[in-house]
Tab-separated table of C-alpha atoms in Angstrom:
chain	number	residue	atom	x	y	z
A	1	UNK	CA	-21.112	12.042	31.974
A	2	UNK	CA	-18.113	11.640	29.339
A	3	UNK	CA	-16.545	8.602	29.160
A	4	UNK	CA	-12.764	9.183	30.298
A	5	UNK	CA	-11.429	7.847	27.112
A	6	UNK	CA	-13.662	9.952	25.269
A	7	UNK	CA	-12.123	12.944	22.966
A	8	UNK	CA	-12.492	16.360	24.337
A	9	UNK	CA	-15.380	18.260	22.987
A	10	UNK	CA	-14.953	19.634	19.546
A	11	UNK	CA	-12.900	16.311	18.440
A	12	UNK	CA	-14.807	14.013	19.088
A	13	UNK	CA	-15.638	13.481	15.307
A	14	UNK	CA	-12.011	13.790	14.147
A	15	UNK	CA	-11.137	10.410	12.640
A	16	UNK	CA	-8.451	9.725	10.098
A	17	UNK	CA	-11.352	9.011	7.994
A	18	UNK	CA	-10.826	11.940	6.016
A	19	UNK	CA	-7.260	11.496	5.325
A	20	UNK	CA	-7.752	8.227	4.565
A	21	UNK	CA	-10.513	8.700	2.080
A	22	UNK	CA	-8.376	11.099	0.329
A	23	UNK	CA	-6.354	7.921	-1.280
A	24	UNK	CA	-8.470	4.846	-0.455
A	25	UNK	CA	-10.044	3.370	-3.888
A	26	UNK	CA	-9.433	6.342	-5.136
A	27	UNK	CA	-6.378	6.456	-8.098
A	28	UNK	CA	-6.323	9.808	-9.743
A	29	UNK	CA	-7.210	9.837	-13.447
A	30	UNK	CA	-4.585	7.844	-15.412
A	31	UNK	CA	-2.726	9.435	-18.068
A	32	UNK	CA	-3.193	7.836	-21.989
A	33	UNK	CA	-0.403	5.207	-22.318
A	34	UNK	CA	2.151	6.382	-24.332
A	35	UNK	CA	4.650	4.180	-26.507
A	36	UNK	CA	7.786	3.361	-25.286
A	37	UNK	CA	10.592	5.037	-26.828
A	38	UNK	CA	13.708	2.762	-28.531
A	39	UNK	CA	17.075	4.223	-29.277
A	40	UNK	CA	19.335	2.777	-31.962
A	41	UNK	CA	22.229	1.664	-30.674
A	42	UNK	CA	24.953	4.466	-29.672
A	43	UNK	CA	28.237	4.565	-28.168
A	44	UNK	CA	28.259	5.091	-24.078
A	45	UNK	CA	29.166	9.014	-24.999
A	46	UNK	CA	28.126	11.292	-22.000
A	47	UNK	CA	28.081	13.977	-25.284
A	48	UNK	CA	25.864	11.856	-27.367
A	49	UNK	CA	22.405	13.473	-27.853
A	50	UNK	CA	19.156	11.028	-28.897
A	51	UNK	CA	16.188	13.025	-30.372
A	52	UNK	CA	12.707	11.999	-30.738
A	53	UNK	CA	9.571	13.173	-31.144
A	54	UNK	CA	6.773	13.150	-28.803
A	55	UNK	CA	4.014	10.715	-29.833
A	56	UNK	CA	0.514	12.506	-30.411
A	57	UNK	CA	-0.476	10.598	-27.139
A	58	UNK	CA	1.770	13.077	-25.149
A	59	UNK	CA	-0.811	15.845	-25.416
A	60	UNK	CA	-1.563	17.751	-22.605
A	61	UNK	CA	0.915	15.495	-20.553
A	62	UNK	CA	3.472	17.509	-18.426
A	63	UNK	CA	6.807	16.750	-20.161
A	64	UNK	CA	8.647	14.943	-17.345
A	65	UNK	CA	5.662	12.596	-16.846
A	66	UNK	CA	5.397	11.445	-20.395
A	67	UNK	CA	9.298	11.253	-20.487
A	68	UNK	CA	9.158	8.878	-17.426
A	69	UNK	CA	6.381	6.522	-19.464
A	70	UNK	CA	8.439	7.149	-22.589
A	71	UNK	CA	11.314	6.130	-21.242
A	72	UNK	CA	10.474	4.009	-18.622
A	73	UNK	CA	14.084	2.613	-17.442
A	74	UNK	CA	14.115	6.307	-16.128
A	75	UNK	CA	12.823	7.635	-12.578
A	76	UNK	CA	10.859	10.401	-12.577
A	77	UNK	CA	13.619	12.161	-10.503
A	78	UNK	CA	16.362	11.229	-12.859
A	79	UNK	CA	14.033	12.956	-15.601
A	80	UNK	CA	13.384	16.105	-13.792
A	81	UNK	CA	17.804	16.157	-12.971
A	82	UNK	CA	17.462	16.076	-16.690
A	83	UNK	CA	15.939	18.887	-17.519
A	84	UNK	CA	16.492	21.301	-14.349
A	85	UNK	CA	20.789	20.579	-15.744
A	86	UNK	CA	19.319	21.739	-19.111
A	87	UNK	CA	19.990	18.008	-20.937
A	88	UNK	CA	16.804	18.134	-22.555
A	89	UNK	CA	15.254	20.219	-25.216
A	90	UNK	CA	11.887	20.577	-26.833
A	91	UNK	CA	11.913	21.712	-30.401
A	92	UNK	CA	15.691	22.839	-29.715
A	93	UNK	CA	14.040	25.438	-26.667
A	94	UNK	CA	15.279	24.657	-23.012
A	95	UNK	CA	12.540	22.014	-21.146
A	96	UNK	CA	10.795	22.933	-18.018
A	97	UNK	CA	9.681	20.299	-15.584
A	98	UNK	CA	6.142	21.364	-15.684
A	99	UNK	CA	5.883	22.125	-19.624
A	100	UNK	CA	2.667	20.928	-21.300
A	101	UNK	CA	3.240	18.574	-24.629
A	102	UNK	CA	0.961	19.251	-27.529
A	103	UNK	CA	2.431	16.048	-28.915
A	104	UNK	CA	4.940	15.909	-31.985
A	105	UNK	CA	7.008	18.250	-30.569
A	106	UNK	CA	11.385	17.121	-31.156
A	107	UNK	CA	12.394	16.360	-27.674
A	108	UNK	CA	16.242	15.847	-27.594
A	109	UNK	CA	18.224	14.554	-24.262
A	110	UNK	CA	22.287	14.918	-24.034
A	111	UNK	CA	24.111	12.636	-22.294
A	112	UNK	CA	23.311	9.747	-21.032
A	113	UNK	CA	19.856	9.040	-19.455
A	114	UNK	CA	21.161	6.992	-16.366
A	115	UNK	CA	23.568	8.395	-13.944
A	116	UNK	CA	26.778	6.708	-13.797
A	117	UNK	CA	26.401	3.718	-12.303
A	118	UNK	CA	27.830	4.249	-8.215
A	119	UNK	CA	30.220	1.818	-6.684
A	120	UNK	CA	29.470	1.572	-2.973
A	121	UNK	CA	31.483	2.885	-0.499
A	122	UNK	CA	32.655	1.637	3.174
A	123	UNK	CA	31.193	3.666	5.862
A	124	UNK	CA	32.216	3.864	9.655
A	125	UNK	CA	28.562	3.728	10.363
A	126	UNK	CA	27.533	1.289	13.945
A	127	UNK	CA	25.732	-2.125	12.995
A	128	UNK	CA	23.610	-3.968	15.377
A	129	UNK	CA	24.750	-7.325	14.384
A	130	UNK	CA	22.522	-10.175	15.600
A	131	UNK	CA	24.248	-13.077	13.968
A	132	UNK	CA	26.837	-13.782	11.852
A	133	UNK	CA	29.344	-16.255	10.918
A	134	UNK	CA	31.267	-17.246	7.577
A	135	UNK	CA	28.228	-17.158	5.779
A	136	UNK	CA	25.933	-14.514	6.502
A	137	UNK	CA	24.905	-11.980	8.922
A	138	UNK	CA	21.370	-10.930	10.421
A	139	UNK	CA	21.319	-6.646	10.486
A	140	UNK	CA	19.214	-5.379	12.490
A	141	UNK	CA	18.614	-1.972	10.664
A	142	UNK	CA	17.059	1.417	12.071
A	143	UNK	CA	14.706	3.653	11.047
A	144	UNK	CA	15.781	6.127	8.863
A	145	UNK	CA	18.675	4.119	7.028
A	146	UNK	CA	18.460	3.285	3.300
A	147	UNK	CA	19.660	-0.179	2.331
A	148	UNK	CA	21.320	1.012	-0.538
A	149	UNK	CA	21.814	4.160	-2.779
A	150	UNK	CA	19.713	5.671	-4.290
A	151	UNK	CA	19.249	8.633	-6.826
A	152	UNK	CA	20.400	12.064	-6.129
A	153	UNK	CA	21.962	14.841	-7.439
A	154	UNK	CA	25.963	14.141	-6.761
A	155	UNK	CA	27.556	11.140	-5.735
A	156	UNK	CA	27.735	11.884	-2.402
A	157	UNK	CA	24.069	12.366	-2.205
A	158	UNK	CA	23.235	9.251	-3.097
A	159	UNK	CA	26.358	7.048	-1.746
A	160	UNK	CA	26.687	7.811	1.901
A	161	UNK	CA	24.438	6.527	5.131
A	162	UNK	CA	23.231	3.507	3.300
A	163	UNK	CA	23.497	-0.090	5.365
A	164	UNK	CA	25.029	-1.155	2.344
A	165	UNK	CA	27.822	1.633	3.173
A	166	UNK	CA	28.151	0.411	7.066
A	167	UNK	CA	27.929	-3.425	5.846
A	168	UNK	CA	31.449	-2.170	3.842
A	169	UNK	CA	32.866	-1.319	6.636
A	170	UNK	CA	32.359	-4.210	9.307
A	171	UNK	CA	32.982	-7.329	6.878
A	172	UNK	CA	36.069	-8.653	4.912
A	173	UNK	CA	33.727	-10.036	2.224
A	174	UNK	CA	30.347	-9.556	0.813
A	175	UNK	CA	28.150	-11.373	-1.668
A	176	UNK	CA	28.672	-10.093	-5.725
A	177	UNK	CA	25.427	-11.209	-6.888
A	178	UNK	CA	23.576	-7.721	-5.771
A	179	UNK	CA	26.670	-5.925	-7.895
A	180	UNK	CA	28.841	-2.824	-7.053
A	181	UNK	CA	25.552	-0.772	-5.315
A	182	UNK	CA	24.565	-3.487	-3.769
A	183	UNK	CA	26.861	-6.303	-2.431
A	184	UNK	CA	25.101	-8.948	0.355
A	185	UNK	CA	21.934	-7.386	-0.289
A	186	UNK	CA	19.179	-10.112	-0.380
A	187	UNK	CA	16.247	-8.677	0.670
A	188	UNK	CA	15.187	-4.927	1.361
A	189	UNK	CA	13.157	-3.013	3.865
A	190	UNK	CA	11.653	0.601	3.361
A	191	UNK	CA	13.591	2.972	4.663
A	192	UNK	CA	11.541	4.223	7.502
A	193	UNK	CA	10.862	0.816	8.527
A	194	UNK	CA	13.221	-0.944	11.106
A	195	UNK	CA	14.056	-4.616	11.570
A	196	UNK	CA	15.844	-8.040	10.835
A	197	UNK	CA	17.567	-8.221	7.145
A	198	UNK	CA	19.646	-10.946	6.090
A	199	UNK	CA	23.225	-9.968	4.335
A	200	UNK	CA	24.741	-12.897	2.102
A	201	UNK	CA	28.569	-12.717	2.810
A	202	UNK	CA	29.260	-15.119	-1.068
A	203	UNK	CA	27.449	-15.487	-3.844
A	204	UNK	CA	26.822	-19.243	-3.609
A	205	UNK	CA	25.462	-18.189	0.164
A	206	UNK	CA	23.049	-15.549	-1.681
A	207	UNK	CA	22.118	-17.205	-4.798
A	208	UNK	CA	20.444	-19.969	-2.142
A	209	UNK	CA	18.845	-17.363	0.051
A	210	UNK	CA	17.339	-16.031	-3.377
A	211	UNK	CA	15.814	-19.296	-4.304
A	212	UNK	CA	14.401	-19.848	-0.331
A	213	UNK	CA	13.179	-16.376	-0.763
A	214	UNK	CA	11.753	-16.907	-4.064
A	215	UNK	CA	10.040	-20.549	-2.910
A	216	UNK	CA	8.578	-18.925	0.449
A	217	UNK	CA	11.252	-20.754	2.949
A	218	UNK	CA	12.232	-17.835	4.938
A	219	UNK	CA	9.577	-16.880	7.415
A	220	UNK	CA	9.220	-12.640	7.545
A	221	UNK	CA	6.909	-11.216	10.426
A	222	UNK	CA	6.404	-7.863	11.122
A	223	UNK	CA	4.563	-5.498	13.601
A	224	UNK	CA	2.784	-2.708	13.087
A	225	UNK	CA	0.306	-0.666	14.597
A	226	UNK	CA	-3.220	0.630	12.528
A	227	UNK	CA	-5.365	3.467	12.840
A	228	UNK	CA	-8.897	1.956	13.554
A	229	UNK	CA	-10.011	-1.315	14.785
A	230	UNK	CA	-9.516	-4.079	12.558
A	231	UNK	CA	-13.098	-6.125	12.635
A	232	UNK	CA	-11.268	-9.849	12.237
A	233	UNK	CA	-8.744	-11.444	13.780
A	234	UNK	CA	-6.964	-13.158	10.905
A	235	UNK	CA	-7.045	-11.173	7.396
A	236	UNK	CA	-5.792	-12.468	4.432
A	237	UNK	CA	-4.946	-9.811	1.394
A	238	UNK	CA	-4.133	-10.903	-1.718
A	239	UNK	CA	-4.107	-8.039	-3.708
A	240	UNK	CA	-1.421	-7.364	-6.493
A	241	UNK	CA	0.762	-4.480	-6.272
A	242	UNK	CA	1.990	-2.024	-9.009
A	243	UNK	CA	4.054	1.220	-9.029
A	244	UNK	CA	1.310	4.422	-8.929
A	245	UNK	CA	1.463	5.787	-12.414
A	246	UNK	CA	1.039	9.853	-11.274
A	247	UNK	CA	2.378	8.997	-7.274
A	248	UNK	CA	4.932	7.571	-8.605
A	249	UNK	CA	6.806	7.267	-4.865
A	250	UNK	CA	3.403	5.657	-4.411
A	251	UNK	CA	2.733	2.018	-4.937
A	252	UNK	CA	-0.937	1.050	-5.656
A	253	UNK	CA	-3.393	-2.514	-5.845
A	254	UNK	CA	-5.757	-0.487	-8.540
A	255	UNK	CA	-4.216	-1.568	-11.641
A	256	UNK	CA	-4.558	-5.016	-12.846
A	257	UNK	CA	-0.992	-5.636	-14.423
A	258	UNK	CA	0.627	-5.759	-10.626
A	259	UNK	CA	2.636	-8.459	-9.350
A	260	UNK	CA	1.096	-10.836	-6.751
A	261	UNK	CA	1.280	-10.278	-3.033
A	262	UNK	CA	0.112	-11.875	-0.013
A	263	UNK	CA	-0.123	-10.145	3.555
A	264	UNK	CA	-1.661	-12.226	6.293
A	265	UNK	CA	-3.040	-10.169	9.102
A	266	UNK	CA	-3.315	-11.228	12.978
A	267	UNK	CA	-4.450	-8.998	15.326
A	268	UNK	CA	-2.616	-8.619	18.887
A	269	UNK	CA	-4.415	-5.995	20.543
A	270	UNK	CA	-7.294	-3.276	19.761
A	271	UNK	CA	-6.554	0.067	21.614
A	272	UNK	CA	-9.590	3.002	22.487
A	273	UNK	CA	-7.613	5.604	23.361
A	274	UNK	CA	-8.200	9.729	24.462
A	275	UNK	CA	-6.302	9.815	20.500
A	276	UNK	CA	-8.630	7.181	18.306
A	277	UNK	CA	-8.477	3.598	17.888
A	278	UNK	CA	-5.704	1.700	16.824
A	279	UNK	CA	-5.028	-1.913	16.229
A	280	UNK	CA	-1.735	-3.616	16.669
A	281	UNK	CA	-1.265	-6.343	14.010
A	282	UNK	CA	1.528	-8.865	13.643
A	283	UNK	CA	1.590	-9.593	9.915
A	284	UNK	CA	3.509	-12.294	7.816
A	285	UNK	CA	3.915	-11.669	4.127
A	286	UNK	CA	4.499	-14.489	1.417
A	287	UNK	CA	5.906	-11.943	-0.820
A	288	UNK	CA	8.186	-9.410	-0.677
A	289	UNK	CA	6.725	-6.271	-2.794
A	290	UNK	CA	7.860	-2.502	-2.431
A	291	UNK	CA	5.529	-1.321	0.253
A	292	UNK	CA	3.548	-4.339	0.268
A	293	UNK	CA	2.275	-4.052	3.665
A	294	UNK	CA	1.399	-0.322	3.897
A	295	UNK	CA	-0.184	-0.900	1.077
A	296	UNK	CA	-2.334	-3.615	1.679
A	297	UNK	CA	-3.064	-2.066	5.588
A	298	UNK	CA	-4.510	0.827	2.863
A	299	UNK	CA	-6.685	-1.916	1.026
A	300	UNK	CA	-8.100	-2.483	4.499
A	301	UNK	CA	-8.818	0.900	5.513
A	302	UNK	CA	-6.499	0.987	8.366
A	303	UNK	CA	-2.900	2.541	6.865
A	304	UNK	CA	0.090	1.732	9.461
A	305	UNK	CA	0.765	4.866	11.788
A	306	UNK	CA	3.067	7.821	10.733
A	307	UNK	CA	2.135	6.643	7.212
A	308	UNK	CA	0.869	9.897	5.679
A	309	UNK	CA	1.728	8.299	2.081
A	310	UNK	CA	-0.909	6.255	2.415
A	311	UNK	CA	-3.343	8.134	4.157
A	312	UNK	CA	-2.324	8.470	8.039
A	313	UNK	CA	-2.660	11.358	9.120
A	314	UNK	CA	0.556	13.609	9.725
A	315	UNK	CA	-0.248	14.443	13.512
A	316	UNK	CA	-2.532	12.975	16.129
A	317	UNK	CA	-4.705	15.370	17.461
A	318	UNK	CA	-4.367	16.062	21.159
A	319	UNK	CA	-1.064	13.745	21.284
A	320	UNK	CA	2.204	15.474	22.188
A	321	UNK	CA	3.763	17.089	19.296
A	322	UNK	CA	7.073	15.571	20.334
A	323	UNK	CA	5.958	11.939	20.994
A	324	UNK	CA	4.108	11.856	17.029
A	325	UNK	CA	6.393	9.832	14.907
A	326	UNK	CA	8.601	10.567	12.068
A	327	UNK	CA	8.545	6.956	11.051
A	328	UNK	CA	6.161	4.075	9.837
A	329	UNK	CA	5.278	2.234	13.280
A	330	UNK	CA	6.286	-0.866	10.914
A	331	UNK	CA	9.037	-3.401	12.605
A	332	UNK	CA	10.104	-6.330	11.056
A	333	UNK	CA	10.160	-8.127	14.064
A	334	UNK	CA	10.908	-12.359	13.310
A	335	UNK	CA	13.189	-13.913	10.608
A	336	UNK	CA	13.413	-17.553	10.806
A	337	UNK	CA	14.962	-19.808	8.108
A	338	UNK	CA	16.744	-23.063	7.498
A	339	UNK	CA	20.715	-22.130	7.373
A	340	UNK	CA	21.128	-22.357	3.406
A	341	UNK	CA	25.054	-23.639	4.123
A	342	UNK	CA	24.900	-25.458	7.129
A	343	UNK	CA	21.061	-26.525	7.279
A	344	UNK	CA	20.580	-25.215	10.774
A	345	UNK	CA	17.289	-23.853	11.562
A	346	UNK	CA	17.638	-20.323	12.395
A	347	UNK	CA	14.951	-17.886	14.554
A	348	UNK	CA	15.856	-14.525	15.603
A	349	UNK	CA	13.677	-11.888	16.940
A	350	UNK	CA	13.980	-7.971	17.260
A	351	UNK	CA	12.160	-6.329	20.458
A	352	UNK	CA	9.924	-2.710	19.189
A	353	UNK	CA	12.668	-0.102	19.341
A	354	UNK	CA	13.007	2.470	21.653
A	355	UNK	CA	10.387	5.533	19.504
A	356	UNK	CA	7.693	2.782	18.448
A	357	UNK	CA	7.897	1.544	22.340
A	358	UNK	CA	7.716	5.295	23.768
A	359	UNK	CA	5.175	6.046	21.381
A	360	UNK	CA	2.416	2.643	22.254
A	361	UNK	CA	3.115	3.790	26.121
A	362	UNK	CA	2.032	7.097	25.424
A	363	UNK	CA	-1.429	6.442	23.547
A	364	UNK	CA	-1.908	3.542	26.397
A	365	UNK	CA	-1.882	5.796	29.442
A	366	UNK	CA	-5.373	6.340	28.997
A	367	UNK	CA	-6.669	3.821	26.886
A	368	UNK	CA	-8.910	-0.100	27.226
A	369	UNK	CA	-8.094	-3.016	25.611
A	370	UNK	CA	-10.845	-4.682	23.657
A	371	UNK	CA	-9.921	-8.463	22.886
């Protein structure tokens, strides 16, 4: 007789597996380097037009993928707002995104290659504030919020909704360290994960924070919940972490000239559930790189949940449509620090919110608990 926790017939071999093999050890061919491009020196002209020509290592690269190696102080996006505004030209023809280089071709861009650089705006936007005094505050952000602007199309587009635009808004006085697009900003979390940041309030506040940061002094700990069950308790990766060079809103550990970063793994609880197994993990990172954590859950073979970057799947089959996530189930639960002013010791904590809770109750209706 089926075990009650067993998947219905027919899915009883469907395992993120698949998904996950799609991008696990698996980087997709990586394009020739190209050489970097220099411009002489020109005047900050939004007219002023810089013309090159494509290195023979270009060929057969799609234009606004070698531009982004060529020219690599430029996003992807901001090269492909380039072209689809018509600023760039390949032997004096309009570009297209997707045009194929034979290499030597005269590439010319108008205007300047950055956007003009955004100063941040206050927003009306709520805060949950867990601390603050004359120093600094402790944010404890949502899901869904960027900490700061980003790229975009207009100004609006990439200036409103931010916690730097809410953090405007509800204090006198922020730290200038960050600069215009990014004023108190210490530290950063991804924007579909949810948690405790710390906002410096002065510069002499932040540069200290920086250097704690920077010398490992400020405990981070996060939750998260993994697809699969995690074999040991305690995991230790230490595996460094570079930008993906096609995924390039992908960060990868395959290429050797990443920076360093350390994820320690604990786990909490193993779930078998009617909808796979899961593990929840509490993990504490030395460093803090972009994605670091999804990342390295990757490495292991067990991405976070609602990850579909790297390699959850985008639904759970059999699992209410409307209880499946439209987030990372990534919290950055625990913060704790010595006060870099006053030299108290600080320790604050953040419970799951209200989706990542809903969601856990749901899979654990019919699930066991293996320790």
């Amino acid at each position: 007789m089926p075990s009650k926790n067993m998947l219905p017939k027919g899915q009883r071999r469907r395992t993120v597996k698949p998904e996950y093999r799609a991008t696990r050890g698996v980087e997709e061919t990586i394009p020739p380097s190209v050489p970097v491009v220099e411009f002489d020196e020109v005047e900050e002209d939004s007219d002023a037009v810089r013309t090159f020509t494509a290195d023979p290592a270009a060929a057969n690269l799609r234009l606004d993928l070698y531009l982004a190696q060529a020219l690599p102080d430029i996003s992807r996006a901001r090269v492909q707002l380039l072209i689809e505004a018509g600023q760039v030209r390949v032997d004096g023809n309009p570009a297209k995104p997707k045009q194929k280089l034979h290499g030597g071709e005269s590439i010319e861009i108008e205007g300047s290659p950055q956007p003009a650089p955004l100063h941040a705006i206050p927003e009306d936007i709520p805060l949950d504030i867990l601390h603050e005094d004359k120093y600094l505050a402790v944010i404890n952000k949502p899901a869904g919020m960027m900490v700061h602007a980003g790229s975009g199309a207009t100004e609006d587009a990439r200036n409103r909704g931010t916690l730097v635009n809410a953090l405007l808004f509800h204090f006198a006085k922020l730290s200038d360290v960050g600069g215009d697009l990014r004023p108190g900003i210490v530290h950063r979390l991804d924007k579909l994960t949810s948690g405790l940041i710390l906002v410096a309030k002065d510069d002499s506040t932040h540069r200290k924070l920086g250097d704690m940061f920077s010398r490992r002094q400020v405990t981070k700990t996060y939750v998260a919940l993994l697809h699969g069950h995690v074999k040991k308790d305690d995991t230790t990766v230490s595996l460094p972490i570079a930008r993906d060079l096609i995924r390039r809103t992908r960060m990868t550990t395959r290429r050797a000239d990443g920076r360093t970063a350390v994820s320690h793994f604990h786990v909490l609880e193993r779930l078998t559930t009617a909808y796979g197994p899961f593990t929840m993990v509490e993990v504490r990172i030395e460093t803090g790189r972009t994605h670091q954590i999804r990342v390295h859950a990757q490495s292991l073979g067990h991405p976070v949940v609602g990850d579909t970057l790297y390699g959850a799947p985008h639904a759970i089959p059999g699992l209410d449509p409307a209880l499946n996530l439209e987030r990372n189930f990534l919290h950055a639960a625990h913060l704790s620090f010595t006060h870099p002013q006053t030299g108290k010791p600080m320790d604050l904590a953040s419970p799951l919110p209200v989706e990542l809770e809903s969601f856990l109750q749901a899979i654990r209706a019919n699930s066991s608990t293996i320790e």
